[in-house]
Structures are given as C-alpha cells and as structure tokens.
CSV table of C-alpha atoms and ligand atoms in Angstrom, one decimal:
chain,number,residue,atom,x,y,z
Z,1,MET,CA,24.8,-17.2,-25.0
Z,2,LYS,CA,23.8,-14.0,-25.1
Z,3,GLY,CA,23.2,-11.4,-22.8
Z,4,TYR,CA,22.0,-7.4,-22.8
Z,5,ALA,CA,24.5,-5.6,-19.8
Z,6,MET,CA,26.0,-2.7,-18.5
Z,7,LEU,CA,28.7,-2.1,-20.6
Z,8,GLY,CA,30.6,0.4,-18.2
Z,9,ILE,CA,28.6,3.5,-16.1
Z,10,GLY,CA,26.2,5.4,-18.2
Z,11,LYS,CA,27.2,2.0,-21.5
Z,12,THR,CA,24.3,-0.8,-22.0
Z,13,GLY,CA,25.1,-3.1,-25.5
Z,14,TRP,CA,24.3,-6.4,-26.2
Z,15,ILE,CA,27.8,-9.3,-25.6
Z,16,GLU,CA,28.9,-13.0,-25.7
Z,17,LYS,CA,29.1,-14.9,-22.6
Z,18,GLU,CA,30.4,-18.5,-21.3
Z,19,MET,CA,27.4,-20.3,-20.7
Z,20,PRO,CA,26.9,-20.1,-16.3
Z,21,ARG,CA,27.5,-23.1,-14.9
Z,22,CYS,CA,25.8,-25.0,-12.3
Z,23,GLY,CA,27.4,-26.0,-9.2
Z,24,PRO,CA,25.7,-29.2,-6.8
Z,25,LEU,CA,23.3,-27.0,-4.6
Z,26,ASP,CA,22.5,-25.1,-7.6
Z,27,ALA,CA,20.0,-24.5,-11.0
Z,28,ILE,CA,20.1,-22.0,-14.8
Z,29,VAL,CA,17.3,-20.7,-15.5
Z,30,ARG,CA,15.9,-19.8,-18.5
Z,31,PRO,CA,13.9,-16.4,-19.0
Z,32,ILE,CA,10.3,-16.9,-20.0
Z,33,ALA,CA,9.6,-13.3,-18.7
Z,34,VAL,CA,11.8,-10.8,-17.2
Z,35,ALA,CA,11.6,-7.8,-16.2
Z,36,PRO,CA,13.3,-4.0,-15.9
Z,37,CYS,CA,13.7,-2.3,-12.9
Z,38,THR,CA,15.2,1.6,-11.7
Z,39,SER,CA,17.2,-0.2,-9.7
Z,40,ASP,CA,19.3,-1.0,-13.1
Z,41,VAL,CA,18.0,1.8,-13.9
Z,42,HIS,CA,20.3,3.5,-10.6
Z,43,THR,CA,23.4,1.0,-11.2
Z,44,VAL,CA,23.6,2.1,-14.8
Z,45,TRP,CA,23.7,5.6,-15.7
Z,46,GLU,CA,23.3,7.0,-11.7
Z,47,GLY,CA,26.4,5.0,-11.6
Z,48,ALA,CA,24.9,3.9,-7.6
Z,49,ILE,CA,27.0,1.0,-7.7
Z,50,GLY,CA,30.6,1.5,-8.7
Z,51,GLU,CA,32.6,1.3,-12.5
Z,52,LYS,CA,30.9,-2.8,-14.0
Z,53,HIS,CA,31.6,-4.4,-17.0
Z,54,ASN,CA,29.9,-6.3,-19.2
Z,55,LEU,CA,28.1,-7.0,-16.5
Z,56,ILE,CA,24.1,-9.1,-17.9
Z,57,LEU,CA,22.0,-7.0,-16.1
Z,58,GLY,CA,17.9,-7.8,-14.9
Z,59,HIS,CA,16.9,-9.3,-11.5
Z,60,GLU,CA,13.4,-9.8,-12.3
Z,61,GLY,CA,11.9,-13.1,-14.2
Z,62,VAL,CA,10.1,-16.0,-14.1
Z,63,GLY,CA,11.5,-18.8,-15.6
Z,64,GLU,CA,12.3,-22.9,-16.8
Z,65,VAL,CA,14.9,-24.8,-15.7
Z,66,VAL,CA,16.6,-26.0,-17.3
Z,67,GLU,CA,19.6,-27.7,-15.4
Z,68,THR,CA,20.1,-29.0,-11.0
Z,69,GLY,CA,23.5,-29.5,-9.2
Z,70,ASN,CA,22.8,-32.8,-7.9
Z,71,LEU,CA,22.1,-31.6,-4.5
Z,72,VAL,CA,19.0,-30.0,-6.1
Z,73,LYS,CA,15.3,-31.8,-3.7
Z,74,ASP,CA,13.1,-29.8,-5.4
Z,75,PHE,CA,13.7,-28.7,-8.3
Z,76,LYS,CA,13.9,-30.2,-11.5
Z,77,LYS,CA,14.4,-29.6,-15.6
Z,78,GLY,CA,11.2,-27.9,-16.5
Z,79,ASP,CA,9.7,-26.4,-13.8
Z,80,LYS,CA,8.5,-23.0,-14.4
Z,81,VAL,CA,9.5,-21.2,-11.5
Z,82,ILE,CA,9.8,-17.9,-10.6
Z,83,ILE,CA,13.4,-16.4,-9.1
Z,84,PRO,CA,13.1,-13.5,-6.5
Z,85,ALA,CA,15.7,-10.7,-7.3
Z,86,ILE,CA,17.1,-11.6,-3.9
Z,87,THR,CA,19.0,-14.8,-3.9
Z,88,PRO,CA,20.5,-15.6,0.2
Z,89,ASP,CA,22.9,-17.4,1.1
Z,90,TRP,CA,20.4,-19.6,3.3
Z,91,ASN,CA,24.1,-20.9,5.3
Z,92,SER,CA,25.2,-17.9,6.1
Z,93,VAL,CA,25.4,-16.7,9.1
Z,94,GLN,CA,23.7,-12.7,8.5
Z,95,ALA,CA,20.8,-15.4,7.4
Z,96,GLN,CA,20.7,-17.1,10.5
Z,97,ALA,CA,20.8,-14.4,12.3
Z,98,GLY,CA,17.0,-13.7,10.0
Z,99,TYR,CA,19.0,-11.3,7.4
Z,100,SER,CA,18.6,-13.2,4.9
Z,101,MET,CA,18.8,-10.7,2.9
Z,102,HIS,CA,22.5,-9.7,4.1
Z,103,SER,CA,24.7,-13.0,3.6
Z,104,GLY,CA,27.7,-13.3,3.5
Z,105,GLN,CA,27.6,-8.9,3.4
Z,106,MET,CA,24.9,-5.8,3.6
Z,107,LEU,CA,23.6,-6.2,0.6
Z,108,GLY,CA,25.1,-9.9,0.5
Z,109,GLY,CA,21.8,-11.6,-1.1
Z,110,TRP,CA,22.0,-8.9,-4.2
Z,111,LYS,CA,23.3,-11.3,-6.2
Z,112,PHE,CA,21.6,-10.6,-10.6
Z,113,SER,CA,23.0,-7.8,-12.0
Z,114,ASN,CA,25.4,-6.3,-9.1
Z,115,GLN,CA,27.8,-9.4,-8.0
Z,116,LYS,CA,27.0,-11.4,-11.2
Z,117,ASP,CA,25.4,-11.6,-14.3
Z,118,GLY,CA,21.9,-10.6,-13.9
Z,119,VAL,CA,18.1,-12.7,-15.8
Z,120,PHE,CA,18.4,-10.2,-19.1
Z,121,GLY,CA,20.7,-13.6,-20.5
Z,122,GLU,CA,19.6,-16.1,-22.5
Z,123,PHE,CA,20.1,-18.9,-19.7
Z,124,PHE,CA,21.4,-17.0,-15.6
Z,125,HIS,CA,23.1,-19.1,-12.7
Z,126,VAL,CA,20.4,-19.6,-9.5
Z,127,ASN,CA,22.7,-20.1,-6.0
Z,128,ASP,CA,21.1,-22.1,-3.3
Z,129,ALA,CA,17.7,-23.7,-6.0
Z,130,ASP,CA,16.0,-25.3,-3.5
Z,131,GLY,CA,16.3,-22.0,-0.9
Z,132,ASN,CA,15.7,-19.7,-3.4
Z,133,LEU,CA,12.7,-21.0,-6.4
Z,134,ALA,CA,9.0,-21.1,-6.5
Z,135,ILE,CA,7.1,-23.3,-8.5
Z,136,LEU,CA,5.2,-20.7,-11.1
Z,137,PRO,CA,1.8,-21.4,-9.8
Z,138,GLU,CA,-0.9,-23.1,-12.6
Z,139,GLY,CA,-2.4,-21.3,-14.7
Z,140,MET,CA,-0.4,-17.6,-13.3
Z,141,ASP,CA,0.9,-15.2,-15.8
Z,142,PRO,CA,4.2,-15.9,-16.0
Z,143,ALA,CA,3.9,-11.9,-17.3
Z,144,ALA,CA,1.6,-10.3,-13.9
Z,145,ALA,CA,4.4,-14.0,-11.5
Z,146,ALA,CA,7.5,-12.2,-12.8
Z,147,MET,CA,6.1,-8.5,-10.3
Z,148,LEU,CA,6.6,-11.1,-8.0
Z,149,SER,CA,10.0,-11.4,-8.3
Z,150,ASP,CA,10.7,-7.4,-6.4
Z,151,MET,CA,8.0,-4.8,-7.1
Z,152,ILE,CA,5.8,-7.0,-4.9
Z,153,PRO,CA,7.5,-8.1,-2.3
Z,154,THR,CA,9.8,-5.0,-1.6
Z,155,GLY,CA,6.7,-3.1,-1.9
Z,156,LEU,CA,5.1,-5.0,1.0
Z,157,HIS,CA,8.3,-4.8,2.8
Z,158,GLY,CA,8.0,-0.9,3.2
Z,159,SER,CA,4.5,-1.4,5.0
Z,160,GLU,CA,6.8,-3.9,6.8
Z,161,LEU,CA,9.4,-0.9,7.4
Z,162,ALA,CA,6.8,1.1,8.6
Z,163,GLN,CA,5.6,-1.6,10.1
Z,164,VAL,CA,2.0,-0.7,9.5
Z,165,GLN,CA,-0.3,-1.0,12.2
Z,166,TYR,CA,-4.9,-1.4,11.6
Z,167,GLY,CA,-6.5,1.9,12.0
Z,168,ASP,CA,-2.5,3.9,11.3
Z,169,THR,CA,-2.9,6.1,8.6
Z,170,VAL,CA,0.7,6.0,6.2
Z,171,CYS,CA,1.9,8.0,3.4
Z,172,VAL,CA,3.3,6.0,0.7
Z,173,ILE,CA,6.1,9.0,-1.2
Z,174,GLY,CA,6.4,7.4,-5.1
Z,175,ILE,CA,3.6,5.8,-6.4
Z,176,GLY,CA,5.6,3.8,-9.3
Z,177,PRO,CA,5.7,0.1,-9.1
Z,178,VAL,CA,7.4,0.1,-6.0
Z,179,GLY,CA,5.3,2.5,-4.1
Z,180,LEU,CA,2.3,0.9,-5.9
Z,181,MET,CA,3.2,-2.3,-4.2
Z,182,GLY,CA,3.6,-0.3,-0.8
Z,183,VAL,CA,0.2,1.4,-0.8
Z,184,ARG,CA,-1.2,-2.3,-1.4
Z,185,GLY,CA,0.8,-3.7,1.4
Z,186,ALA,CA,-0.2,-1.0,3.6
Z,187,VAL,CA,-3.7,-2.0,3.0
Z,188,LEU,CA,-3.4,-5.6,3.8
Z,189,LYS,CA,-1.7,-4.6,6.9
Z,190,GLY,CA,-4.7,-1.8,7.8
Z,191,ALA,CA,-4.4,1.2,7.2
Z,192,SER,CA,-7.1,3.0,7.9
Z,193,ARG,CA,-6.6,6.5,5.4
Z,194,LEU,CA,-4.1,6.7,2.7
Z,195,PHE,CA,-1.7,9.9,1.5
Z,196,ALA,CA,-0.3,8.6,-1.7
Z,197,VAL,CA,2.1,11.2,-3.5
Z,198,GLY,CA,2.7,10.9,-7.0
Z,199,SER,CA,2.2,12.7,-9.8
Z,200,ARG,CA,1.7,9.8,-13.7
Z,201,PRO,CA,-2.3,10.0,-13.7
Z,202,ASN,CA,-2.1,6.3,-14.6
Z,203,CYS,CA,0.4,5.6,-10.8
Z,204,ILE,CA,-2.1,7.4,-9.5
Z,205,ASN,CA,-5.0,6.1,-10.5
Z,206,ILE,CA,-3.9,2.8,-9.4
Z,207,ALA,CA,-3.2,3.9,-6.0
Z,208,LYS,CA,-6.3,4.6,-5.8
Z,209,GLU,CA,-7.5,0.6,-7.0
Z,210,TYR,CA,-5.2,-0.5,-4.4
Z,211,GLY,CA,-6.9,1.5,-2.0
Z,212,ALA,CA,-5.5,5.6,-2.1
Z,213,THR,CA,-7.8,7.0,0.5
Z,214,ASP,CA,-6.1,10.7,-0.5
Z,215,ILE,CA,-3.7,11.3,-3.4
Z,216,ILE,CA,-0.9,14.6,-3.8
Z,217,ASN,CA,0.8,15.8,-6.4
Z,218,TYR,CA,3.7,16.6,-5.6
Z,219,LYS,CA,3.8,19.2,-8.2
Z,220,ASP,CA,1.6,21.3,-6.5
Z,221,GLY,CA,3.1,21.8,-3.7
Z,222,GLY,CA,5.4,20.7,0.1
Z,223,ILE,CA,4.4,17.4,-0.1
Z,224,LEU,CA,4.5,18.0,4.3
Z,225,GLU,CA,2.5,21.4,3.6
Z,226,GLN,CA,0.0,19.1,1.7
Z,227,VAL,CA,-0.4,16.1,4.7
Z,228,MET,CA,-0.6,18.2,7.7
Z,229,ALA,CA,-3.3,20.0,5.9
Z,230,LYS,CA,-5.5,17.0,5.4
Z,231,THR,CA,-4.5,15.8,9.0
Z,232,ASN,CA,-5.7,19.5,11.2
Z,233,GLY,CA,-1.3,19.3,11.8
Z,234,ALA,CA,-1.1,15.2,12.8
Z,235,GLY,CA,0.5,14.2,10.2
Z,236,VAL,CA,1.0,10.3,9.9
Z,237,ASP,CA,1.7,7.8,11.9
Z,238,ARG,CA,3.4,5.4,8.9
Z,239,VAL,CA,5.8,6.5,5.8
Z,240,ILE,CA,6.9,5.0,3.2
Z,241,ILE,CA,9.7,6.1,1.0
Z,242,ALA,CA,9.5,4.4,-2.3
Z,243,GLY,CA,10.4,7.4,-4.3
Z,244,GLY,CA,12.5,11.3,-4.5
Z,245,ASP,CA,15.1,12.0,-3.2
Z,246,ASN,CA,17.7,12.8,-0.4
Z,247,ASP,CA,16.0,15.7,0.8
Z,248,THR,CA,12.7,13.4,1.0
Z,249,PHE,CA,13.6,11.7,4.5
Z,250,ALA,CA,13.7,15.8,5.8
Z,251,GLU,CA,9.6,15.3,4.8
Z,252,ALA,CA,9.0,12.0,5.8
Z,253,VAL,CA,10.4,12.7,9.7
Z,254,ARG,CA,8.2,16.5,9.6
Z,255,MET,CA,5.9,13.8,9.1
Z,256,LEU,CA,5.5,12.0,11.8
Z,257,LYS,CA,3.6,11.0,14.6
Z,258,PRO,CA,5.9,10.7,17.4
Z,259,GLY,CA,5.7,6.9,18.0
Z,260,GLY,CA,5.7,6.4,13.8
Z,261,ALA,CA,8.1,4.9,11.7
Z,262,ILE,CA,9.8,5.2,8.6
Z,263,GLY,CA,9.7,2.1,6.2
Z,264,ASN,CA,12.7,3.8,3.1
Z,265,ILE,CA,13.1,0.8,-0.2
Z,266,ASN,CA,14.1,3.6,-2.4
Z,267,TYR,CA,17.3,3.1,-3.6
Z,268,LEU,CA,19.4,6.4,-3.4
Z,269,GLY,CA,21.7,6.3,-5.9
Z,270,SER,CA,23.6,9.5,-6.0
Z,271,GLY,CA,25.3,11.6,-2.8
Z,272,ASP,CA,26.4,11.7,0.9
Z,273,TYR,CA,24.1,12.1,2.9
Z,274,ILE,CA,20.1,11.6,4.1
Z,275,LYS,CA,18.9,15.0,6.3
Z,276,ILE,CA,17.2,14.1,9.2
Z,277,PRO,CA,15.8,17.2,10.4
Z,278,ARG,CA,17.4,18.0,14.2
Z,279,LEU,CA,13.4,19.7,16.0
Z,280,GLU,CA,11.6,17.4,14.5
Z,281,TRP,CA,13.4,14.5,15.7
Z,282,GLY,CA,12.1,15.9,18.6
Z,283,VAL,CA,16.2,16.8,19.3
Z,284,GLY,CA,17.3,13.0,19.4
Z,285,MET,CA,14.1,12.1,21.5
Z,286,GLY,CA,11.0,11.8,19.2
Z,287,HIS,CA,10.4,8.4,19.1
Z,288,LYS,CA,10.6,8.8,14.9
Z,289,MET,CA,12.4,5.4,13.8
Z,290,ILE,CA,14.0,5.5,10.2
Z,291,ASN,CA,14.6,2.1,8.9
Z,292,GLY,CA,15.6,1.0,5.6
Z,293,GLY,CA,15.9,-1.9,4.0
Z,294,LEU,CA,16.4,-5.1,1.5
Z,295,MET,CA,13.4,-7.1,0.4
Z,296,PRO,CA,13.7,-9.9,2.3
Z,297,GLY,CA,13.9,-12.7,-1.1
Z,298,GLY,CA,13.7,-16.6,-1.1
Z,299,ARG,CA,11.2,-19.4,-1.7
Z,300,LEU,CA,9.4,-20.0,1.2
Z,301,ARG,CA,8.5,-15.6,1.4
Z,302,MET,CA,7.8,-16.2,-2.7
Z,303,GLU,CA,5.8,-19.3,-1.6
Z,304,LYS,CA,3.3,-16.7,0.7
Z,305,LEU,CA,3.6,-13.8,-2.2
Z,306,ALA,CA,2.5,-16.4,-5.3
Z,307,ASP,CA,-0.3,-16.6,-2.8
Z,308,LEU,CA,-1.8,-14.1,-2.2
Z,309,VAL,CA,-1.8,-12.9,-5.9
Z,310,VAL,CA,-4.0,-16.2,-6.2
Z,311,SER,CA,-5.9,-15.3,-4.0
Z,312,GLY,CA,-6.6,-12.4,-5.7
Z,313,ARG,CA,-5.6,-9.6,-2.4
Z,314,ILE,CA,-3.4,-8.7,-4.8
Z,315,ASP,CA,-3.0,-7.7,-9.5
Z,316,PRO,CA,0.0,-7.6,-10.4
Z,317,ALA,CA,-1.8,-7.0,-13.9
Z,318,LYS,CA,-1.9,-2.8,-13.5
Z,319,LEU,CA,1.4,-2.7,-12.9
Z,320,ILE,CA,2.5,-3.5,-16.1
Z,321,THR,CA,1.8,-1.0,-18.9
Z,322,HIS,CA,4.0,-1.7,-21.9
Z,323,PRO,CA,4.2,-5.4,-22.7
Z,324,PHE,CA,7.0,-7.7,-25.2
Z,325,GLU,CA,7.6,-10.6,-26.8
Z,326,GLY,CA,10.4,-11.8,-28.5
Z,327,PHE,CA,14.6,-11.7,-26.3
Z,328,GLU,CA,15.6,-8.7,-28.3
Z,329,LYS,CA,12.6,-6.4,-26.4
Z,330,ILE,CA,15.0,-6.6,-23.1
Z,331,GLU,CA,16.4,-3.1,-24.4
Z,332,GLU,CA,14.1,-1.2,-25.4
Z,333,ALA,CA,11.8,-2.3,-22.2
Z,334,LEU,CA,15.2,-0.6,-20.2
Z,335,MET,CA,15.6,1.7,-22.3
Z,336,LEU,CA,11.5,3.0,-21.0
Z,337,MET,CA,12.3,2.0,-17.7
Z,338,LYS,CA,15.5,4.9,-18.7
Z,339,ASP,CA,13.1,7.6,-20.0
Z,340,LYS,CA,9.7,6.5,-17.9
Z,341,PRO,CA,6.8,7.7,-20.1
Z,342,LYS,CA,4.7,9.7,-18.2
Z,343,ASP,CA,2.1,6.8,-19.4
Z,344,LEU,CA,4.6,3.8,-18.1
Z,345,ILE,CA,4.6,2.1,-15.0
Z,346,LYS,CA,6.8,-1.1,-15.8
Z,347,PRO,CA,7.5,-2.7,-18.6
Z,348,VAL,CA,7.9,-6.6,-18.5
Z,349,VAL,CA,9.2,-9.0,-21.5
Z,350,THR,CA,7.7,-12.3,-22.8
Z,351,ILE,CA,9.8,-14.5,-24.2
Z,352,ALA,CA,9.3,-17.7,-25.8
Z,353,TRP,CA,12.0,-20.0,-27.1
V,1,NDP,P1,9.4,4.9,-10.5
V,1,NDP,O1,10.7,6.4,-10.9
V,1,NDP,O2,8.9,4.1,-11.7
V,1,NDP,O3,8.5,6.3,-8.9
V,1,NDP,C1,8.5,6.5,-8.2
V,1,NDP,C2,7.7,7.5,-7.6
V,1,NDP,O4,8.4,8.3,-6.4
V,1,NDP,C3,6.6,8.2,-8.6
V,1,NDP,O5,5.7,7.8,-8.0
V,1,NDP,C4,7.4,9.4,-8.4
V,1,NDP,O6,7.1,10.2,-9.5
V,1,NDP,C5,8.2,9.8,-7.4
V,1,NDP,N1,8.6,10.8,-7.0
V,1,NDP,C6,9.5,11.8,-7.8
V,1,NDP,N2,10.1,13.0,-7.7
V,1,NDP,C7,9.7,13.3,-6.2
V,1,NDP,C8,9.6,14.1,-5.6
V,1,NDP,N3,10.9,14.6,-5.2
V,1,NDP,N4,9.1,13.8,-4.6
V,1,NDP,C9,7.8,12.7,-3.9
V,1,NDP,N5,7.3,11.8,-4.5
V,1,NDP,C10,8.7,11.7,-5.6
V,1,NDP,O7,10.1,4.3,-9.0
V,1,NDP,P2,10.3,2.4,-8.7
V,1,NDP,O8,8.7,2.7,-8.0
V,1,NDP,O9,10.3,1.3,-9.8
V,1,NDP,O10,10.9,2.0,-7.3
V,1,NDP,C11,10.6,3.1,-6.8
V,1,NDP,C12,12.0,3.4,-6.0
V,1,NDP,O11,12.5,2.0,-5.5
V,1,NDP,C13,14.0,3.2,-6.6
V,1,NDP,O12,14.8,3.9,-6.6
V,1,NDP,C14,13.9,1.8,-6.7
V,1,NDP,O13,15.3,1.4,-7.2
V,1,NDP,C15,14.3,1.2,-6.1
V,1,NDP,N6,13.5,-0.5,-5.5
V,1,NDP,C16,14.3,-1.0,-4.5
V,1,NDP,C17,14.6,-2.0,-4.3
V,1,NDP,C18,14.6,-2.8,-3.0
V,1,NDP,O14,14.9,-3.6,-2.0
V,1,NDP,N7,14.9,-1.7,-1.3
V,1,NDP,C19,13.8,-3.4,-4.6
V,1,NDP,C20,13.4,-1.8,-6.0
V,1,NDP,C21,13.5,-1.0,-7.0
V,1,NDP,P3,5.9,10.7,-10.8
V,1,NDP,O15,4.5,10.7,-10.9
V,1,NDP,O16,6.3,12.1,-10.6
V,1,NDP,O17,6.2,9.4,-11.2
V,2,ZN,ZN1,14.2,-4.2,-8.4
C-alpha cells in the first residue's frame, strides 16, 4: 500500500509499505477524511521526537473499518468511525490510574505518526478497537468529524488542565485550530471574560464567534502588558497555552492570579527548559499551578465530544479553511500546515475510494 511518510528529519515523501496486520483486538481502517496537524510539522521539520525513517504521518482522521480482530465486539467491517489521535492500551496500569494517554510509558497513547504508522496510508492499524473507535454519527460530515480526532479533544483538554470555573477570566494564548477549541472549551466551562491571543484575522474572527470577549494581538506589544492593562493590573484566573514558545510560560505565570492554573497543550518542539519567573511564581509559594497534558483519547470521550457537535455546542466546520479531495492531496495539505499561509486555519482531505 501507499502512504505519505517522514523519510527523515526535514524530509517527507510517498512510500510503499506492507499492509498493516490486524491483531485479535484490533481493526484495520481505510481513511475517508484526514487532516495534517501542527504536531506533524514539529515531528518532521523540528525533529522534535528524534529521527524517524519511513514513518507514515497523520493522526487525525475518519475512516471505514475494513477488518476487525476476532475479539472485537462492537465494530465490524463497513462501519464508519472516528479515530482519536491518541489510542491508549486500555488494560495498562497507567490507564487504571486515570492516565490512559501515558499507557505503557509517558505519551505512550500517542501511537500514530510516533510509535507506528499514522493515518496518511491507504490503510492503517487501530489498537484496542473497542476501546478506541467511535461510530461516526449519522449525517455528520466526515471532514468536520475529523476535527474530533485531535483539535476538539486537545483544545477542550486545555480548559480542563486550566481548571476553568464559572465566571473565571481566562486568557488563551494561541488561536490556531487548537487554541480556538481552547476558547470554545473555556466558554462551555463557564469563562466570563476571555482574552484570545493571536494575529491572523480569520482566527480572530472565529475566536469571537466561539465566545472570546477581547482580542490581544501579540505583535502589537507584550501579551502580559496588554492583559494587565485590560484587567487593571489584576491578571487572570486561568491561562490556556496553545501557541508561543518556551518563554510563553513566563508571561503566563506573570499574568496569573494566585490560586490560578495554567493548562498547556502546546507541543514544545525544541529547547531544553521552560521559564518560570521566581518572583512572580510567589518565590515558589504562589499557588500558581502549571499543568501540561496530552489529550485523552478513547471511545467514551470521543462519543461524548461527538455529542457536543451533534447538539450544536461546537461547530468544528468553522476551522476548515482549505478542503481538498483525493488521497494524493495529503502532501499539499501537509505543506500548507508547514508554511501556514495567513488565511489557513485547517486543511482537510476527503477521500472517495
Ligand atoms: P497554529 O500554529 O495554527 O497556532 C499557533 C497560535 O499561536 C497562533 O494563533 C499564533 O498566532 C500563536 N502564536 C505564535 N507565536 C506566538 C507568540 N510568540 N506568542 C503568542 N502567540 C503566538 O497551531 P495549532 O493550533 O495547530 O497547534 C497549537 C499547538 O498544539 C502546536 O504546538 C501543536 O503541536 C499542539 N498540539 C498539541 C496536542 C496535545 O495533545 N497536547 C495535540 C495537537 C496539537 P498567529 O495568529 O500569529 O499565527
Ligand atoms: Zn495533532
């Protein structure tokens, strides 16, 4: 079969591979809508997880089941399914401890385009199918549903990590597709005032549509100064980080009120340390919590998030600025993600076989 792969750091291309094999608990799926992610860009062009050769990329997709293992109970050939980016081993001790995304090892639930071939192949393998697949709801557009693999669960996890409560003032740093879902998640969790930090006009428009009350353009001056000016020096209760770099933490800690929390969902692709300012962290005693996490995967979570889309609470279609048709368009879509033209939020490729 054919797939679009990382050939080595900084290099991608089409390759031929053996068909994946289906274990007793697994499924083999054929993609019908897939999307590239900024994480693919960190992986290939920053070499953020080290050298990888001939690894098929992609971890966001909707597909059709073509084969299931003999122990799979709830899915069968022909089912249309949403595949979460994170597919934990549900019988691991880490999953029993409540951290399925770290099953087996830290970040162990992140298998596609990391530990094994991803969804940019003509076929791909899903471990623990009963635990990790979710049926595509009747009538849901597969391209929009592809946002349920990663953008929705990751963005919403930002508001969980930041522990957003009713009435909180929240700052979301970074409003690409992930941060935009962070905005929506914080609104659904009860944020009152919500600062959205970004510069691209169409991201700003959607941030407002998702419920941001104030826009902060980080190119017009420091984020900290702008947030402090708008809050009369009080700062914010919660910060969700979905963009920026290792220095962004320093600004986030500074703008946070004591008792507040930072939820980081940004993939820190380079550098050895992040910065925590000693004084503004209350010389170690400020009760300013810093949480960073990989999105939770799994079927139950996916079904619940799909319900948020079905009920109209989240409209993921707004994120799709560059729709493509045809398997071979995966390359173009990934290059767009790398080059990030100003009008891009998210490309999606739909595939009719
Ligand atoms: P984008 O590149 O589309 O968005 C990044 C955002 O950050 C943009 O709004 C950008 O502004 C803003 N930004 C860039 N530089 C700065 C800066 N110096 N200060 C403040 N804001 C800045 O990325 P995505 O939304 O696709 O992804 C966001 C991150 O989430 C990535 O690192 C990705 O790898 C990660 N991720 C993490 C996952 C997880 O499970 N934790 C899963 C999926 C993705 P501008 O408007 O100017 O472009
Ligand atoms: Zn991703």
